PDB file of C-alpha atoms and ligand atoms in Angstrom:
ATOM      1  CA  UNK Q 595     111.600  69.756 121.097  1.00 54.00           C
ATOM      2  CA  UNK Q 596     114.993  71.813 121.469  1.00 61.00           C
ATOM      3  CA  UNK Q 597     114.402  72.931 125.266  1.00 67.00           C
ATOM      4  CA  UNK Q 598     116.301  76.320 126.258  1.00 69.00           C
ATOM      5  CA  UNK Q 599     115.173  78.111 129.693  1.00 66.00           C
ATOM      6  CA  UNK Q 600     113.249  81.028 128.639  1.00 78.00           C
ATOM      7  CA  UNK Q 601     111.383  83.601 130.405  1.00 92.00           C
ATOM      8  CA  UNK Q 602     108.660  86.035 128.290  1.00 95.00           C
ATOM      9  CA  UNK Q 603     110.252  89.546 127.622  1.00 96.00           C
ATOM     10  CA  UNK Q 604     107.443  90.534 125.537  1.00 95.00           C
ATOM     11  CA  UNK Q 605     104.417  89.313 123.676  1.00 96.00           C
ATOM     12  CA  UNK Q 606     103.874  91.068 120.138  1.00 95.00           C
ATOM     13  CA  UNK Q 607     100.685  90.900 118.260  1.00 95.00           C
ATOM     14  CA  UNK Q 608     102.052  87.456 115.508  1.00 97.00           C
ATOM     15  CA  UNK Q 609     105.153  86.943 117.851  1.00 98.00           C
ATOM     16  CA  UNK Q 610     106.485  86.423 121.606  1.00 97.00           C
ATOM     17  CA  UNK Q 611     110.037  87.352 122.492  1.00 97.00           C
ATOM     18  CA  UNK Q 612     111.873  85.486 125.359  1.00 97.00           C
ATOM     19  CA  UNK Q 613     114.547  86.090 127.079  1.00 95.00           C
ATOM     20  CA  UNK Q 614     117.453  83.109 127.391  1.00 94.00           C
ATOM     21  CA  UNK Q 615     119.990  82.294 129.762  1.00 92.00           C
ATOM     22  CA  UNK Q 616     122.470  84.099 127.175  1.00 95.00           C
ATOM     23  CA  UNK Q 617     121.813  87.834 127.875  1.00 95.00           C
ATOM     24  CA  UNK Q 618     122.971  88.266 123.822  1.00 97.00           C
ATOM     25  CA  UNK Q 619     120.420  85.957 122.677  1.00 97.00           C
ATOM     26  CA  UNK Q 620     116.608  85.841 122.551  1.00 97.00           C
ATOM     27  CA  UNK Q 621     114.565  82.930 121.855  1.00 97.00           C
ATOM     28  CA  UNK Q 622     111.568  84.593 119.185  1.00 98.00           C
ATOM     29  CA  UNK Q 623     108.459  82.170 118.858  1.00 97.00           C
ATOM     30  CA  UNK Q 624     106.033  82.806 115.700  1.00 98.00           C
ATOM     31  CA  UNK Q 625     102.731  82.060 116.854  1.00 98.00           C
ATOM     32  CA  UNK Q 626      99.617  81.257 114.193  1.00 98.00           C
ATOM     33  CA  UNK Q 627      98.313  84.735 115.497  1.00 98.00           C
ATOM     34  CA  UNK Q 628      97.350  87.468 112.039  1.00 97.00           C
ATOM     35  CA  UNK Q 629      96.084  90.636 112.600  1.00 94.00           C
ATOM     36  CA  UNK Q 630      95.254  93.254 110.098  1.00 91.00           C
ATOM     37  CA  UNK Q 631      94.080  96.808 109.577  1.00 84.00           C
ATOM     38  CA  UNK Q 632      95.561  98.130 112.079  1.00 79.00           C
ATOM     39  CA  UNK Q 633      94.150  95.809 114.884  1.00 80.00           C
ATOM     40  CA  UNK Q 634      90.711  95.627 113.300  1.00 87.00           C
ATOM     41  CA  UNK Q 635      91.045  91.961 112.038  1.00 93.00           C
ATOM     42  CA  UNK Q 636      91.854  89.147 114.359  1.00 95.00           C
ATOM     43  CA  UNK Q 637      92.333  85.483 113.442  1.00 96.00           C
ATOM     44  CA  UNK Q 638      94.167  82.561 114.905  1.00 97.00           C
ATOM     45  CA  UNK Q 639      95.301  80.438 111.373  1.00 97.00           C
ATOM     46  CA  UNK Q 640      96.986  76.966 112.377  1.00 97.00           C
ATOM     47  CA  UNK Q 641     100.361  76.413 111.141  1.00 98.00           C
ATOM     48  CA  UNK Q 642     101.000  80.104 109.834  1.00 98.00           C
ATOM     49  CA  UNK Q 643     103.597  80.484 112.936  1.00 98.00           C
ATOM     50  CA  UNK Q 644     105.770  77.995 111.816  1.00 98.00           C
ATOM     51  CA  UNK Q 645     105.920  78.692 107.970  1.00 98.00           C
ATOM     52  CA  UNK Q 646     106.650  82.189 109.042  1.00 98.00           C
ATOM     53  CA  UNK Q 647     109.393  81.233 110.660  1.00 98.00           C
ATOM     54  CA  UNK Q 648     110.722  78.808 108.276  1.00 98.00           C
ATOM     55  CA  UNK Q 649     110.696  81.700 105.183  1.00 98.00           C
ATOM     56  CA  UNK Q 650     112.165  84.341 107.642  1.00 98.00           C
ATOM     57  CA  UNK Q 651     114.928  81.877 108.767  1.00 98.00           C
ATOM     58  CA  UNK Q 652     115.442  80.600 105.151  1.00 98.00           C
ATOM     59  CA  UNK Q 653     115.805  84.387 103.942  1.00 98.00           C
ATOM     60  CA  UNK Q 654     117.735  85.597 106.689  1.00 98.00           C
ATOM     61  CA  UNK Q 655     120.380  83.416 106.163  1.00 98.00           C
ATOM     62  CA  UNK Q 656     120.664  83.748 102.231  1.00 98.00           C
ATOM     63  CA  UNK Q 657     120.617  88.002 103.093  1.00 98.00           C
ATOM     64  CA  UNK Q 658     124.026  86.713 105.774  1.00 98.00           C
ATOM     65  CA  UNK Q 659     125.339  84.507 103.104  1.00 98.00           C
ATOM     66  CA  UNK Q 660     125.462  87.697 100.406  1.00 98.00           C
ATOM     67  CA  UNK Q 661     126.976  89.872 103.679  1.00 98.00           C
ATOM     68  CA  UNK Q 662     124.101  91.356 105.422  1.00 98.00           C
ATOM     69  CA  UNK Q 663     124.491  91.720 109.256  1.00 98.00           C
ATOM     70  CA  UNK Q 664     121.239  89.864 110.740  1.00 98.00           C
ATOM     71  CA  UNK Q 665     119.698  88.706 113.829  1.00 98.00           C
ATOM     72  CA  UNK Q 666     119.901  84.813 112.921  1.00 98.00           C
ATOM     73  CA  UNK Q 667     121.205  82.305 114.599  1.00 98.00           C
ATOM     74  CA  UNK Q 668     119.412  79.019 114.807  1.00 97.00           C
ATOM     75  CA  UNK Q 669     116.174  77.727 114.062  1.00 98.00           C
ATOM     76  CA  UNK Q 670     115.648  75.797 117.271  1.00 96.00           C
ATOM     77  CA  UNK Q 671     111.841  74.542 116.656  1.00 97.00           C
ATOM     78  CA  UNK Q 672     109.881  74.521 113.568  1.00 97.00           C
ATOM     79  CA  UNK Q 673     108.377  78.041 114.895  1.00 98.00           C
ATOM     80  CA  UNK Q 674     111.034  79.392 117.067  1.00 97.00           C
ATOM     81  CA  UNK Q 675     114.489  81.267 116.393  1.00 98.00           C
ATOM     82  CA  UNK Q 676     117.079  81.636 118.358  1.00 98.00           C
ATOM     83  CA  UNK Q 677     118.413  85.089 117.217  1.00 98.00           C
ATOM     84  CA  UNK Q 678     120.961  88.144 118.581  1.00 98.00           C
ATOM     85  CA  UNK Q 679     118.896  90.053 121.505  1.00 98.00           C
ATOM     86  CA  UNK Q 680     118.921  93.628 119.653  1.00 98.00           C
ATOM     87  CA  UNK Q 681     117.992  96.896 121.275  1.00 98.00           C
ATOM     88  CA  UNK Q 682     114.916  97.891 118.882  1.00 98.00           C
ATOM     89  CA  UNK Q 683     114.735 100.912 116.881  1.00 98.00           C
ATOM     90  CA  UNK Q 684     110.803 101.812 116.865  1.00 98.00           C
ATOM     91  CA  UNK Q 685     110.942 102.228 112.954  1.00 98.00           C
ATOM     92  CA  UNK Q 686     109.003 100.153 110.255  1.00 98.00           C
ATOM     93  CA  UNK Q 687     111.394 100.934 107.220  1.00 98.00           C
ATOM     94  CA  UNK Q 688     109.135 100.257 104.393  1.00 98.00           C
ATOM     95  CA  UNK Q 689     110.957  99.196 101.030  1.00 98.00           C
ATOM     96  CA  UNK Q 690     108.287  99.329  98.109  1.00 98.00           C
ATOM     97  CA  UNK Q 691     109.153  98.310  94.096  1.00 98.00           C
ATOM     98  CA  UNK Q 692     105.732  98.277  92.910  1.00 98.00           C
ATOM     99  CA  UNK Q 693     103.264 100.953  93.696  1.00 98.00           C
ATOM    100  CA  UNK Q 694     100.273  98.606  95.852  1.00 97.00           C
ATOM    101  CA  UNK Q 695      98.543  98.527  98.885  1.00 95.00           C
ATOM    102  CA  UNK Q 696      97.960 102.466 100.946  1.00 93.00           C
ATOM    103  CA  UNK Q 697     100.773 104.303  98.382  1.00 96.00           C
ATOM    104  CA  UNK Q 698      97.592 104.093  96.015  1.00 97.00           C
ATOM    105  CA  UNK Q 699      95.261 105.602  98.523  1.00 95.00           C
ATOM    106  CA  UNK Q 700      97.393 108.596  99.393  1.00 95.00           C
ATOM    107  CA  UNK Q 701      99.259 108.957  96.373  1.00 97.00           C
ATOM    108  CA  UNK Q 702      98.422 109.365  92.146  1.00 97.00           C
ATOM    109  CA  UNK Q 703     100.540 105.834  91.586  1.00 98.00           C
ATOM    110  CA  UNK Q 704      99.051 104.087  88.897  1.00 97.00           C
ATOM    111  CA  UNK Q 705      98.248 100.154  90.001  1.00 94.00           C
ATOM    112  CA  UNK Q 706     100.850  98.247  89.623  1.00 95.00           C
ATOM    113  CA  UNK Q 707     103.432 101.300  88.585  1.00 97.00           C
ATOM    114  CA  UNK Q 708     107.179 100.279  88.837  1.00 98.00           C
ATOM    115  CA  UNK Q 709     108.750 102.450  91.319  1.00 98.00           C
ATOM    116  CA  UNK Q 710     111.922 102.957  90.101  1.00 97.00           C
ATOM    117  CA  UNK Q 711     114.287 104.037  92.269  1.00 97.00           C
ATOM    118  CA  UNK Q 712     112.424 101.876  94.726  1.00 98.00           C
ATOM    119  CA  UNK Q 713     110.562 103.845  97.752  1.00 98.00           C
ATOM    120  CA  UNK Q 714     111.938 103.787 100.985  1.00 98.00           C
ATOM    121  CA  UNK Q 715     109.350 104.977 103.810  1.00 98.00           C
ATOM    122  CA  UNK Q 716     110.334 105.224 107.345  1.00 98.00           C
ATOM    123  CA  UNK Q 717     106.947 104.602 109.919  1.00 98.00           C
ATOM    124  CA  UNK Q 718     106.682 105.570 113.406  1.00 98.00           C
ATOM    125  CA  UNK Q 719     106.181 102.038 114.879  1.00 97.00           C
ATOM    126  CA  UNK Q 720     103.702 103.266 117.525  1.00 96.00           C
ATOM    127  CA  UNK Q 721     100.201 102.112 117.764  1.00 89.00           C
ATOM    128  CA  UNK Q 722      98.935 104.841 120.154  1.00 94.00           C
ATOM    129  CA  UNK Q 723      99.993 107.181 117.102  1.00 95.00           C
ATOM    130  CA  UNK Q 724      98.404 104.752 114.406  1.00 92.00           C
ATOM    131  CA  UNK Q 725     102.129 104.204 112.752  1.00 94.00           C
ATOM    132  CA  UNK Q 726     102.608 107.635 111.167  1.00 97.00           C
ATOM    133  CA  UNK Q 727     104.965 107.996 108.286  1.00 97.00           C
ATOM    134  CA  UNK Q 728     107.920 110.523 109.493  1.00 98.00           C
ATOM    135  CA  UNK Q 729     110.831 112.001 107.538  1.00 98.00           C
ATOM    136  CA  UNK Q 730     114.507 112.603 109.012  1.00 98.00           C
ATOM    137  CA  UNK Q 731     113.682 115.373 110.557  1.00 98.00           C
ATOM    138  CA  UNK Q 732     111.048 114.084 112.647  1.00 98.00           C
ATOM    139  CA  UNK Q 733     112.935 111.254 113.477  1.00 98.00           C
ATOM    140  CA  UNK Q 734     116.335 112.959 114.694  1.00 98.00           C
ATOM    141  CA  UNK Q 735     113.788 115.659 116.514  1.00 98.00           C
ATOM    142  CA  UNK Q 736     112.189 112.191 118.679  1.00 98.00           C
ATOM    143  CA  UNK Q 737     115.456 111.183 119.147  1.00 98.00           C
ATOM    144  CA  UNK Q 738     114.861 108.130 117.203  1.00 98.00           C
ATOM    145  CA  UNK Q 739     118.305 107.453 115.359  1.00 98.00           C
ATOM    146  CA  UNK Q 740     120.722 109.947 114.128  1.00 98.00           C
ATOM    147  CA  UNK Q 741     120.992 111.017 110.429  1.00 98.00           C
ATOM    148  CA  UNK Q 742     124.010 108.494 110.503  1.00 98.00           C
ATOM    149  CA  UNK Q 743     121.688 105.603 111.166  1.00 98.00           C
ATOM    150  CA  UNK Q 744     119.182 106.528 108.884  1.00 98.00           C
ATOM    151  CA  UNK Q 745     121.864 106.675 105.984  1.00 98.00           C
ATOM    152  CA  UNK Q 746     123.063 103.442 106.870  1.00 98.00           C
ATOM    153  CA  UNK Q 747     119.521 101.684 107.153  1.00 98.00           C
ATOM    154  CA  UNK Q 748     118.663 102.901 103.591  1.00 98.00           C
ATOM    155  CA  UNK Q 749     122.248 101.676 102.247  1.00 98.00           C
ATOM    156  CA  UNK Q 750     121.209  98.172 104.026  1.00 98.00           C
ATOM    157  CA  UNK Q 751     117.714  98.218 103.076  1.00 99.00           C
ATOM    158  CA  UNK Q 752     118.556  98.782  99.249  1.00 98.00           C
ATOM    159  CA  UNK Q 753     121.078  95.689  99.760  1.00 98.00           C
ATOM    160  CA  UNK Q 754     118.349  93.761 101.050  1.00 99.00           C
ATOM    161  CA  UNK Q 755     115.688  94.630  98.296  1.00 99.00           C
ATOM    162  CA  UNK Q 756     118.542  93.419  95.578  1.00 98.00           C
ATOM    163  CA  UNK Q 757     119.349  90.174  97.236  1.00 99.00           C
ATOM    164  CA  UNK Q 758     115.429  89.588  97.908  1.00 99.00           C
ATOM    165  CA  UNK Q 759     114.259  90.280  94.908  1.00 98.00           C
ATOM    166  CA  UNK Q 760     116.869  88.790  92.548  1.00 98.00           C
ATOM    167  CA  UNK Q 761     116.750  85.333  95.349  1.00 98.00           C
ATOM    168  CA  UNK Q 762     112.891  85.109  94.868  1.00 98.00           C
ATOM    169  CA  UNK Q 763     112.862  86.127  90.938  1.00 98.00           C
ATOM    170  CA  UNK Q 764     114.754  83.215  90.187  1.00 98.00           C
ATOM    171  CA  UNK Q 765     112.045  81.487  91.916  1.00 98.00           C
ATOM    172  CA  UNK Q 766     108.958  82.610  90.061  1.00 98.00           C
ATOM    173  CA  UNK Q 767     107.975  85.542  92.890  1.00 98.00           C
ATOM    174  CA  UNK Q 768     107.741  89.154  92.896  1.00 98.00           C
ATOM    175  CA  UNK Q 769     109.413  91.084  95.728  1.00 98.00           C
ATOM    176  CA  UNK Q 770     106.236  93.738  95.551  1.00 98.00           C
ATOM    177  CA  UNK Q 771     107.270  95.600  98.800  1.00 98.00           C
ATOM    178  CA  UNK Q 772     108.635  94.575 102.351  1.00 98.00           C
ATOM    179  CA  UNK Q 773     109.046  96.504 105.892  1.00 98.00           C
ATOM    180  CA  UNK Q 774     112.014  95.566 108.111  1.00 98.00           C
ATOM    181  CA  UNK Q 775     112.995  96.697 111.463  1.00 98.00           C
ATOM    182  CA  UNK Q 776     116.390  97.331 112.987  1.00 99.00           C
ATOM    183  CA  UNK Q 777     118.077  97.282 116.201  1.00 98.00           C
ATOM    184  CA  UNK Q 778     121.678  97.578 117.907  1.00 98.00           C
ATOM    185  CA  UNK Q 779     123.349  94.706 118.239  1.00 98.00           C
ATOM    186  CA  UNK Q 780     125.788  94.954 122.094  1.00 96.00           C
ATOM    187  CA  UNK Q 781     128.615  96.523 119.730  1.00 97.00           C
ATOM    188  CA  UNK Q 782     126.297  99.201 118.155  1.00 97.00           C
ATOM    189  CA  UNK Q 783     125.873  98.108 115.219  1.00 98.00           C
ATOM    190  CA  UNK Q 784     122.811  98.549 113.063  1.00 98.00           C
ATOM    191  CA  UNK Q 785     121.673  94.554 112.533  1.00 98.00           C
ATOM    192  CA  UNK Q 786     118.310  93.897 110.780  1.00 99.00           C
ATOM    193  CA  UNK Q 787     115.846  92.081 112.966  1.00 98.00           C
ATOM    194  CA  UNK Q 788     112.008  90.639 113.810  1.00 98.00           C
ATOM    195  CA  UNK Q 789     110.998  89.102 110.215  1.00 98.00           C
ATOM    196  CA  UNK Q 790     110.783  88.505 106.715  1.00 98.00           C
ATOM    197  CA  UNK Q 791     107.946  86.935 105.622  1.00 98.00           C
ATOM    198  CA  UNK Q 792     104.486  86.924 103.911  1.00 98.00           C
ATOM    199  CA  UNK Q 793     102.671  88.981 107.045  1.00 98.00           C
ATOM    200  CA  UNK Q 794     105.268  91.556 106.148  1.00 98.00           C
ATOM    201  CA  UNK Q 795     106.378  91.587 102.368  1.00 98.00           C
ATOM    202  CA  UNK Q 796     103.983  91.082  99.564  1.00 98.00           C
ATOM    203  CA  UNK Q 797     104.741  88.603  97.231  1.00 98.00           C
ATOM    204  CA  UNK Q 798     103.221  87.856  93.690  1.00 98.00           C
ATOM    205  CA  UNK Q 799     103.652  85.371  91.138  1.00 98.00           C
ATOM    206  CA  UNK Q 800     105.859  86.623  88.206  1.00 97.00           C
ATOM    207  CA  UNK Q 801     103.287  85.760  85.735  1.00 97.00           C
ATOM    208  CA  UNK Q 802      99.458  85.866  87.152  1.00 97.00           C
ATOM    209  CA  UNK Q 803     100.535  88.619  89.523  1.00 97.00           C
ATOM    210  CA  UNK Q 804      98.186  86.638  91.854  1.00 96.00           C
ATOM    211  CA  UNK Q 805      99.195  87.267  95.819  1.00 96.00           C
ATOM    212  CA  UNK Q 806     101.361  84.868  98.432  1.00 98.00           C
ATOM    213  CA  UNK Q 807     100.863  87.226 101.339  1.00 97.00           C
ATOM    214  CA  UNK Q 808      98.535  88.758 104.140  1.00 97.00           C
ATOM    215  CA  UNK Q 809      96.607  90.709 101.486  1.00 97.00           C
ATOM    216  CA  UNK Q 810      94.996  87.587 101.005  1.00 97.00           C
ATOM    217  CA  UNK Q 811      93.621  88.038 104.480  1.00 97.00           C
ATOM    218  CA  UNK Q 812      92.977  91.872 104.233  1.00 95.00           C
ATOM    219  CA  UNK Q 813      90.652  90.889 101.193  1.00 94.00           C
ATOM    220  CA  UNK Q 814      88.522  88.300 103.508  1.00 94.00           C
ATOM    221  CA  UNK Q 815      90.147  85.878 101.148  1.00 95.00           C
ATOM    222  CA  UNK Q 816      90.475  81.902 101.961  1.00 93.00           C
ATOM    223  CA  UNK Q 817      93.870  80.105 101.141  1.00 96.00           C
ATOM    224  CA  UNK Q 818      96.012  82.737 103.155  1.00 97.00           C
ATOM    225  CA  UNK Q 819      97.678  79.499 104.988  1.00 98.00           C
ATOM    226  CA  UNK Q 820      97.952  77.485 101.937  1.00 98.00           C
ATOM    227  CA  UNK Q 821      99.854  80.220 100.172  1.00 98.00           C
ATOM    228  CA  UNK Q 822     101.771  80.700 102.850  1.00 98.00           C
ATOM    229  CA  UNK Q 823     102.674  77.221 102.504  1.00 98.00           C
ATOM    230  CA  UNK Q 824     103.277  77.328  98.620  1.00 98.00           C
ATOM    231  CA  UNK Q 825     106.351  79.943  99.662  1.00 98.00           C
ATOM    232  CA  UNK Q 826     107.763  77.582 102.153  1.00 98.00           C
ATOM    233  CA  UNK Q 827     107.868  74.756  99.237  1.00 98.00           C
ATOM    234  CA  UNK Q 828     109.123  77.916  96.739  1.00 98.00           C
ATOM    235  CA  UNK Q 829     112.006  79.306  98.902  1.00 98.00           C
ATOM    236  CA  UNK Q 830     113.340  75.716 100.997  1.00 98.00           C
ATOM    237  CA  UNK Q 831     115.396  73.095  99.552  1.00 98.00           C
ATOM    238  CA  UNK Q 832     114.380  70.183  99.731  1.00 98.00           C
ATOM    239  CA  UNK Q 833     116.782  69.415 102.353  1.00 98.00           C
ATOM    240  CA  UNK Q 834     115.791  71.956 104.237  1.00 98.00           C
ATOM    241  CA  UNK Q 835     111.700  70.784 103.980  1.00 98.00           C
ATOM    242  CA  UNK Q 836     112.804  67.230 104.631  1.00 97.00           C
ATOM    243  CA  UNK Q 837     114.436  68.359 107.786  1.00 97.00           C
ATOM    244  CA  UNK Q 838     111.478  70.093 109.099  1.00 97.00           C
ATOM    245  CA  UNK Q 839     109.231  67.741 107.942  1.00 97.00           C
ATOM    246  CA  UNK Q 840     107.456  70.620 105.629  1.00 97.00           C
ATOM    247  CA  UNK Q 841     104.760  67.908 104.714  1.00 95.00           C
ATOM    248  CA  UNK Q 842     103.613  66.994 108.449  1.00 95.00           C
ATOM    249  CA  UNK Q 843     103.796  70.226 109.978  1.00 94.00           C
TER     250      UNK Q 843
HETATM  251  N1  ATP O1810     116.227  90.502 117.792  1.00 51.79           N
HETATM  252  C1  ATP O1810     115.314  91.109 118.545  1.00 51.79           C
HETATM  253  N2  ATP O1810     115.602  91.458 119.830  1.00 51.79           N
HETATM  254  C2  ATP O1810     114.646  92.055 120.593  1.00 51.79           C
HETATM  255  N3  ATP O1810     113.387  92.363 120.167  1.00 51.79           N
HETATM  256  C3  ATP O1810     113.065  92.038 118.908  1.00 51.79           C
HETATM  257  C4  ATP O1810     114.002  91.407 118.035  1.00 51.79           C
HETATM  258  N4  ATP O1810     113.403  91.225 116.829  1.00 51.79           N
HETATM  259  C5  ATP O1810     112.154  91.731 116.943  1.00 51.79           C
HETATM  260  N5  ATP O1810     111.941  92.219 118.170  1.00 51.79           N
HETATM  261  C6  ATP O1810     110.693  92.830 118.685  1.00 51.79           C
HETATM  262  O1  ATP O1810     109.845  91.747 119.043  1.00 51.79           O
HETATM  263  C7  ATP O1810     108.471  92.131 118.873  1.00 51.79           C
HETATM  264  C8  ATP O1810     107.799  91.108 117.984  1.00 51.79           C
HETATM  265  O2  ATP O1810     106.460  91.162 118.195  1.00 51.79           O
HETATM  266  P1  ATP O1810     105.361  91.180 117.069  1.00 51.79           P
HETATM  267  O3  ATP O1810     105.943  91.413 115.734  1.00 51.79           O
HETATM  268  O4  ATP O1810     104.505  90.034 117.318  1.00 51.79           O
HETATM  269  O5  ATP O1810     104.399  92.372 117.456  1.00 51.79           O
HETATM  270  P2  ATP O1810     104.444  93.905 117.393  1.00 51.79           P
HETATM  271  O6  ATP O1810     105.626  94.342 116.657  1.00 51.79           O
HETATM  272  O7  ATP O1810     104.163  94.385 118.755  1.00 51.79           O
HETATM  273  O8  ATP O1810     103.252  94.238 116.584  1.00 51.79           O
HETATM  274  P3  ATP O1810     103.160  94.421 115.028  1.00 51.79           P
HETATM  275  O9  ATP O1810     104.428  93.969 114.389  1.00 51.79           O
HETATM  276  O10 ATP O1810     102.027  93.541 114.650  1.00 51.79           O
HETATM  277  O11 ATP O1810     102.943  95.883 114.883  1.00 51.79           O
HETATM  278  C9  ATP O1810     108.477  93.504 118.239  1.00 51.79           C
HETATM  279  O12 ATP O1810     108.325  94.483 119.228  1.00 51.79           O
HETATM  280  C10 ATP O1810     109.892  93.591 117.639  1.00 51.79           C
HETATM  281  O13 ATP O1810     110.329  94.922 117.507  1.00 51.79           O
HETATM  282 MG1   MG O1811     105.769  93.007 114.512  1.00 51.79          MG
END
């Protein structure tokens, strides 16, 4: 165990967020905590903590290898990352190539519809509010982030979607949709933070279409941890699964 003081900031509903002794840095732990349905659906799943935050390390650092400005620093335990302490913006920006999930309940999308461009949705992250979807005008009128920001997420969150989807394409997965969220970094920059992994992307197989993500768990479905697995063994090398003993975890 990679020991480094810590003192809880804030506990999340999947994660908990700890301060460090370097008032730049916080130490994030992924714990095997899934929720659904907006709260509705509790469930403690062994092991899901730590291949969450093996896939969101592992993609983090191929989006800062192809120049996008993350959180990451250091995996420091199989479930925790050390990462840039980032001043949150309360926004779930929603990035969506496929029509799935609520776009078919609110909107005619035929199932499975290429979106093309792809959808970018920005929602209120808020719980007492439910998460409402906004539009820039709401969001300047909060005093959320400035039109500035917004054009600047949706630059970085199309960058993202390429490198994502073209990474995990040549790996056999569809990049379905994904939210991120953002934060200032202590210079003001916009840096992407929290997670990328199956509790917040969906993820199919190129050819059955059949899902690697927390739908399976929003259907009632078994196997939720065992797919989560399968995307560990997709996206590591097998350095990288040797060094975190991928096998024995
Ligand atoms: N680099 C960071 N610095 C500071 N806070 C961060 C950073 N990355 C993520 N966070 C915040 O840490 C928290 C992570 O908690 P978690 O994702 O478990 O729950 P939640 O966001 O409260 O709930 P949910 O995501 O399920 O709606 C979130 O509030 C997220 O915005
Ligand atoms: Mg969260």
């Amino acid at each position: 165990m990679n020991e480094i003081k810590r003192e809880l900031l804030y506990k999340g509903k999947a994660k908990d967020v700890y301060k460090t002794d370097n008032d730049d840095e916080v130490l994030i732990k992924f714990r095997d905590d899934i929720t659904a349905l907006d709260g509705g659906k509790k469930d403690t799943l062994s092991k899901k903590g730590a291949y969450n935050a093996l896939i969101s390390s592992k993609l983090f650092s191929v989006l800062e290898d192809n120049g996008v400005d993350t959180q990451f620093l250091n995996l420091v335990n199989v479930d925790e990352m050390l990462t840039k302490s980032l001043d949150m913006i309360p926004l779930e920006v929603i990035c969506r190539n496929i029509a799935a999930g609520s776009l078919l309940k609110k909107y005619p999308f035929e199932k499975n519809q290429e979106l093309v461009p792809p959808i970018i949705q920005f929602d209120y992250k808020n719980d007492e509010f439910h998460d409402p979807m906004l539009n820039d005008s709401i969001i300047i009128a909060l005093g959320i982030a400035t039109q500035d920001d917004l054009d600047n997420i949706r630059t970085i969150t199309l960058k993202i979607n390429e490198v994502l989807s073209n990474f995990l394409k040549e790996r056999g997965l569809l990049l379905v949709d994904f939210k991120l969220e953002f934060g200032f970094d202590k210079d003001s920059n916009i840096v992407l933070g929290d997670e990328i992994s199956p509790d917040t992307t969906r993820l199919w197989d190129a050819d059955t279409l059949d899902n690697f993500d927390k739908d399976i768990y929003r259907k009632g479905e078994d196997g939720v941890v065992d797919a989560y697995k399968k995307v560990v063994n997709i996206v590591l090398t097998s350095e990288e699964k040797d060094k975190w003993n991928v096998d024995n975890i």
